[in-house]
mmCIF file of C-alpha atoms in Angstrom:
data_model
loop_
_atom_site.group_PDB
_atom_site.id
_atom_site.type_symbol
_atom_site.label_atom_id
_atom_site.label_comp_id
_atom_site.label_asym_id
_atom_site.label_seq_id
_atom_site.Cartn_x
_atom_site.Cartn_y
_atom_site.Cartn_z
ATOM 1 C CA MET P 1017 0.000 0.000 0.000
ATOM 2 C CA ASP P 1018 2.863 2.347 0.642
ATOM 3 C CA ILE P 1019 4.031 1.897 -2.922
ATOM 4 C CA VAL P 1020 0.676 2.918 -4.377
ATOM 5 C CA VAL P 1021 0.505 6.062 -2.262
ATOM 6 C CA PHE P 1022 4.027 7.015 -3.279
ATOM 7 C CA SER P 1023 3.243 6.653 -6.977
ATOM 8 C CA LEU P 1024 0.122 8.792 -6.655
ATOM 9 C CA VAL P 1025 2.038 11.493 -4.844
ATOM 10 C CA SER P 1026 4.753 11.516 -7.477
ATOM 11 C CA ARG P 1027 2.202 11.859 -10.306
ATOM 12 C CA VAL P 1028 0.340 14.805 -8.811
ATOM 13 C CA GLN P 1029 2.982 17.274 -7.774
ATOM 14 C CA THR P 1030 1.680 19.502 -5.091
ATOM 15 C CA SER P 1031 3.381 22.086 -2.987
ATOM 16 C CA VAL P 1032 2.449 23.512 0.349
ATOM 17 C CA VAL P 1033 2.756 27.292 0.532
ATOM 18 C CA GLY P 1034 1.512 29.117 3.598
ATOM 19 C CA GLY P 1035 -0.513 26.111 4.742
ATOM 20 C CA LYS P 1036 -2.387 25.878 1.435
ATOM 21 C CA VAL P 1037 -1.917 23.134 -1.092
ATOM 22 C CA LYS P 1038 -1.139 24.509 -4.554
ATOM 23 C CA LYS P 1039 -1.481 22.400 -7.639
ATOM 24 C CA PRO P 1040 0.429 23.353 -10.757
ATOM 25 C CA GLY P 1041 -1.777 24.272 -13.608
ATOM 26 C CA LYS P 1042 -2.487 26.781 -16.284
ATOM 27 C CA ARG P 1043 -4.347 29.337 -14.274
ATOM 28 C CA GLY P 1044 -4.179 33.059 -14.715
ATOM 29 C CA ARG P 1045 -3.814 35.225 -17.771
ATOM 30 C CA LYS P 1046 -2.457 33.606 -20.889
ATOM 31 C CA PRO P 1047 -0.356 35.917 -23.036
ATOM 32 C CA ALA P 1048 -1.602 36.271 -26.558
ATOM 33 C CA LYS P 1049 0.575 36.629 -29.648
ATOM 34 C CA ILE P 1050 -0.158 40.325 -29.758
ATOM 35 C CA ASP P 1051 1.209 40.683 -26.249
ATOM 36 C CA LEU P 1052 4.389 38.901 -27.325
ATOM 37 C CA LYS P 1053 4.793 41.233 -30.288
ATOM 38 C CA ALA P 1054 4.170 44.249 -28.115
ATOM 39 C CA LYS P 1055 6.649 42.940 -25.550
ATOM 40 C CA LEU P 1056 9.287 42.464 -28.237
ATOM 41 C CA GLU P 1057 8.677 45.966 -29.569
ATOM 42 C CA ARG P 1058 8.933 47.437 -26.067
ATOM 43 C CA SER P 1059 12.161 45.527 -25.572
ATOM 44 C CA ARG P 1060 13.568 46.828 -28.854
ATOM 45 C CA GLN P 1061 12.542 50.385 -27.972
ATOM 46 C CA SER P 1062 14.122 50.056 -24.549
ATOM 47 C CA ALA P 1063 17.340 48.777 -26.136
ATOM 48 C CA ARG P 1064 17.364 51.741 -28.563
ATOM 49 C CA GLU P 1065 16.918 54.183 -25.690
ATOM 50 C CA CYS P 1066 19.641 52.444 -23.703
ATOM 51 C CA ARG P 1067 22.063 52.696 -26.625
ATOM 52 C CA ALA P 1068 21.187 56.372 -27.077
ATOM 53 C CA ARG P 1069 21.821 57.075 -23.379
ATOM 54 C CA LYS P 1070 25.083 55.167 -23.547
ATOM 55 C CA LYS P 1071 26.160 57.161 -26.608
ATOM 56 C CA LEU P 1072 25.363 60.466 -24.882
ATOM 57 C CA ARG P 1073 27.209 59.367 -21.767
ATOM 58 C CA TYR P 1074 30.301 58.459 -23.786
ATOM 59 C CA GLN P 1075 30.152 61.756 -25.702
ATOM 60 C CA TYR P 1076 29.961 63.646 -22.408
ATOM 61 C CA LEU P 1077 32.893 61.704 -20.985
ATOM 62 C CA GLU P 1078 34.973 62.225 -24.140
ATOM 63 C CA GLU P 1079 34.331 65.976 -23.996
ATOM 64 C CA LEU P 1080 35.251 65.986 -20.326
ATOM 65 C CA VAL P 1081 38.488 64.116 -21.015
ATOM 66 C CA SER P 1082 39.439 66.419 -23.894
ATOM 67 C CA SER P 1083 38.785 69.541 -21.809
ATOM 68 C CA ARG P 1084 40.889 68.137 -18.976
ATOM 69 C CA GLU P 1085 43.675 67.265 -21.438
ATOM 70 C CA ARG P 1086 43.623 70.847 -22.745
ATOM 71 C CA ALA P 1087 43.822 72.147 -19.187
ATOM 72 C CA ILE P 1088 46.764 69.839 -18.477
ATOM 73 C CA CYS P 1089 48.595 71.090 -21.583
ATOM 74 C CA ALA P 1090 48.014 74.709 -20.566
ATOM 75 C CA LEU P 1091 49.287 74.023 -17.053
ATOM 76 C CA ARG P 1092 52.381 72.248 -18.407
ATOM 77 C CA GLU P 1093 53.148 75.229 -20.624
ATOM 78 C CA GLU P 1094 52.721 77.555 -17.658
ATOM 79 C CA LEU P 1095 54.973 75.349 -15.535
ATOM 80 C CA GLU P 1096 57.640 75.339 -18.257
ATOM 81 C CA MET P 1097 57.439 79.143 -18.434
ATOM 82 C CA TYR P 1098 57.926 79.387 -14.657
ATOM 83 C CA LYS P 1099 60.876 76.993 -14.841
ATOM 84 C CA GLN P 1100 62.501 79.189 -17.494
ATOM 85 C CA TRP P 1101 61.893 82.263 -15.375
ATOM 86 C CA CYS P 1102 63.515 80.572 -12.378
ATOM 87 C CA MET P 1103 66.539 79.506 -14.432
ATOM 88 C CA ALA P 1104 66.910 83.060 -15.740
ATOM 89 C CA MET P 1105 66.665 84.482 -12.235
ATOM 90 C CA ASP P 1106 69.245 81.949 -10.995
ATOM 91 C CA GLN P 1107 71.603 83.394 -13.629
ATOM 92 C CA GLY P 1108 70.926 86.879 -12.319
ATOM 93 C CA LYS P 1109 68.611 87.981 -15.114
ATOM 94 C CA ILE P 1110 65.129 89.304 -14.500
ATOM 95 C CA PRO P 1111 62.738 88.188 -17.256
ATOM 96 C CA SER P 1112 60.873 90.968 -19.002
ATOM 97 C CA GLU P 1113 57.548 89.315 -18.165
ATOM 98 C CA ILE P 1114 58.262 89.590 -14.452
ATOM 99 C CA LYS P 1115 59.298 93.222 -14.887
ATOM 100 C CA ALA P 1116 56.032 93.878 -16.695
ATOM 101 C CA LEU P 1117 54.096 92.159 -13.919
ATOM 102 C CA LEU P 1118 55.888 94.188 -11.256
ATOM 103 C CA THR P 1119 55.404 97.500 -13.045
ATOM 104 C CA GLY P 1120 51.778 96.588 -13.734
ATOM 105 C CA GLU P 1121 51.231 95.908 -10.032
ATOM 106 C CA GLU P 1122 52.875 99.181 -9.099
ATOM 107 C CA GLN P 1123 50.648 101.034 -11.553
ATOM 108 C CA ASN P 1124 47.553 99.281 -10.197
ATOM 109 C CA LYS P 1125 48.522 100.209 -6.648
ATOM 110 C CA SER P 1126 49.106 103.829 -7.562
ATOM 111 C CA GLN P 1127 45.781 103.957 -9.423
ATOM 112 C CA GLN P 1128 43.980 102.406 -6.463
ATOM 113 C CA ASN P 1129 45.598 104.839 -4.070
ATOM 114 C CA SER P 1130 44.728 107.828 -6.239
ATOM 115 C CA SER P 1131 41.138 106.657 -6.628
ATOM 116 C CA ARG P 1132 40.889 106.176 -2.874
ATOM 117 C CA HIS P 1133 42.140 109.707 -2.307
ATOM 118 C CA MET P 1134 39.651 111.031 -4.834
ATOM 119 C CA LYS P 1135 36.797 109.151 -3.166
ATOM 120 C CA ALA P 1136 37.901 110.378 0.243
ATOM 121 C CA GLY P 1137 37.995 113.935 -1.114
ATOM 122 C CA LYS P 1138 34.481 113.566 -2.495
ATOM 123 C CA THR P 1139 33.145 112.258 0.778
ATOM 124 C CA ASP P 1140 34.834 115.123 2.627
ATOM 125 C CA ALA P 1141 33.317 117.598 0.188
ATOM 126 C CA ASN P 1142 29.903 116.017 0.641
ATOM 127 C CA SER P 1143 30.192 116.115 4.422
ATOM 128 C CA ASN P 1144 31.243 119.791 4.336
ATOM 129 C CA SER P 1145 28.268 120.833 2.197
ATOM 130 C CA TRP P 1146 25.973 120.865 5.205
#
């Protein structure tokens, strides 16, 4: 008798989920061919959008890399210029660019001082008008 019960149990596969016995079967919604076609089209559209996003992301990254490379080149040129200036100053020569910077700073300071004096004079004149 045990053999018969075992064979019946093996033929009807049941599972116990949450205390309920579930029998496998074809219950629920059955997808139609139209649904399969629509699903394939949605999948294709999703893949197209994914490729487009990927392309945009790579374009953005390439632009970012190229801008950083340009910045690196500019900084290397500036560093080389400073190295040349230092070598010239070690030899006792003052590069003309540094002279121009120093004279430009002196001119800016004198202009700022003169404009401050002019502003102070205007405020004094305004205060004396009362």
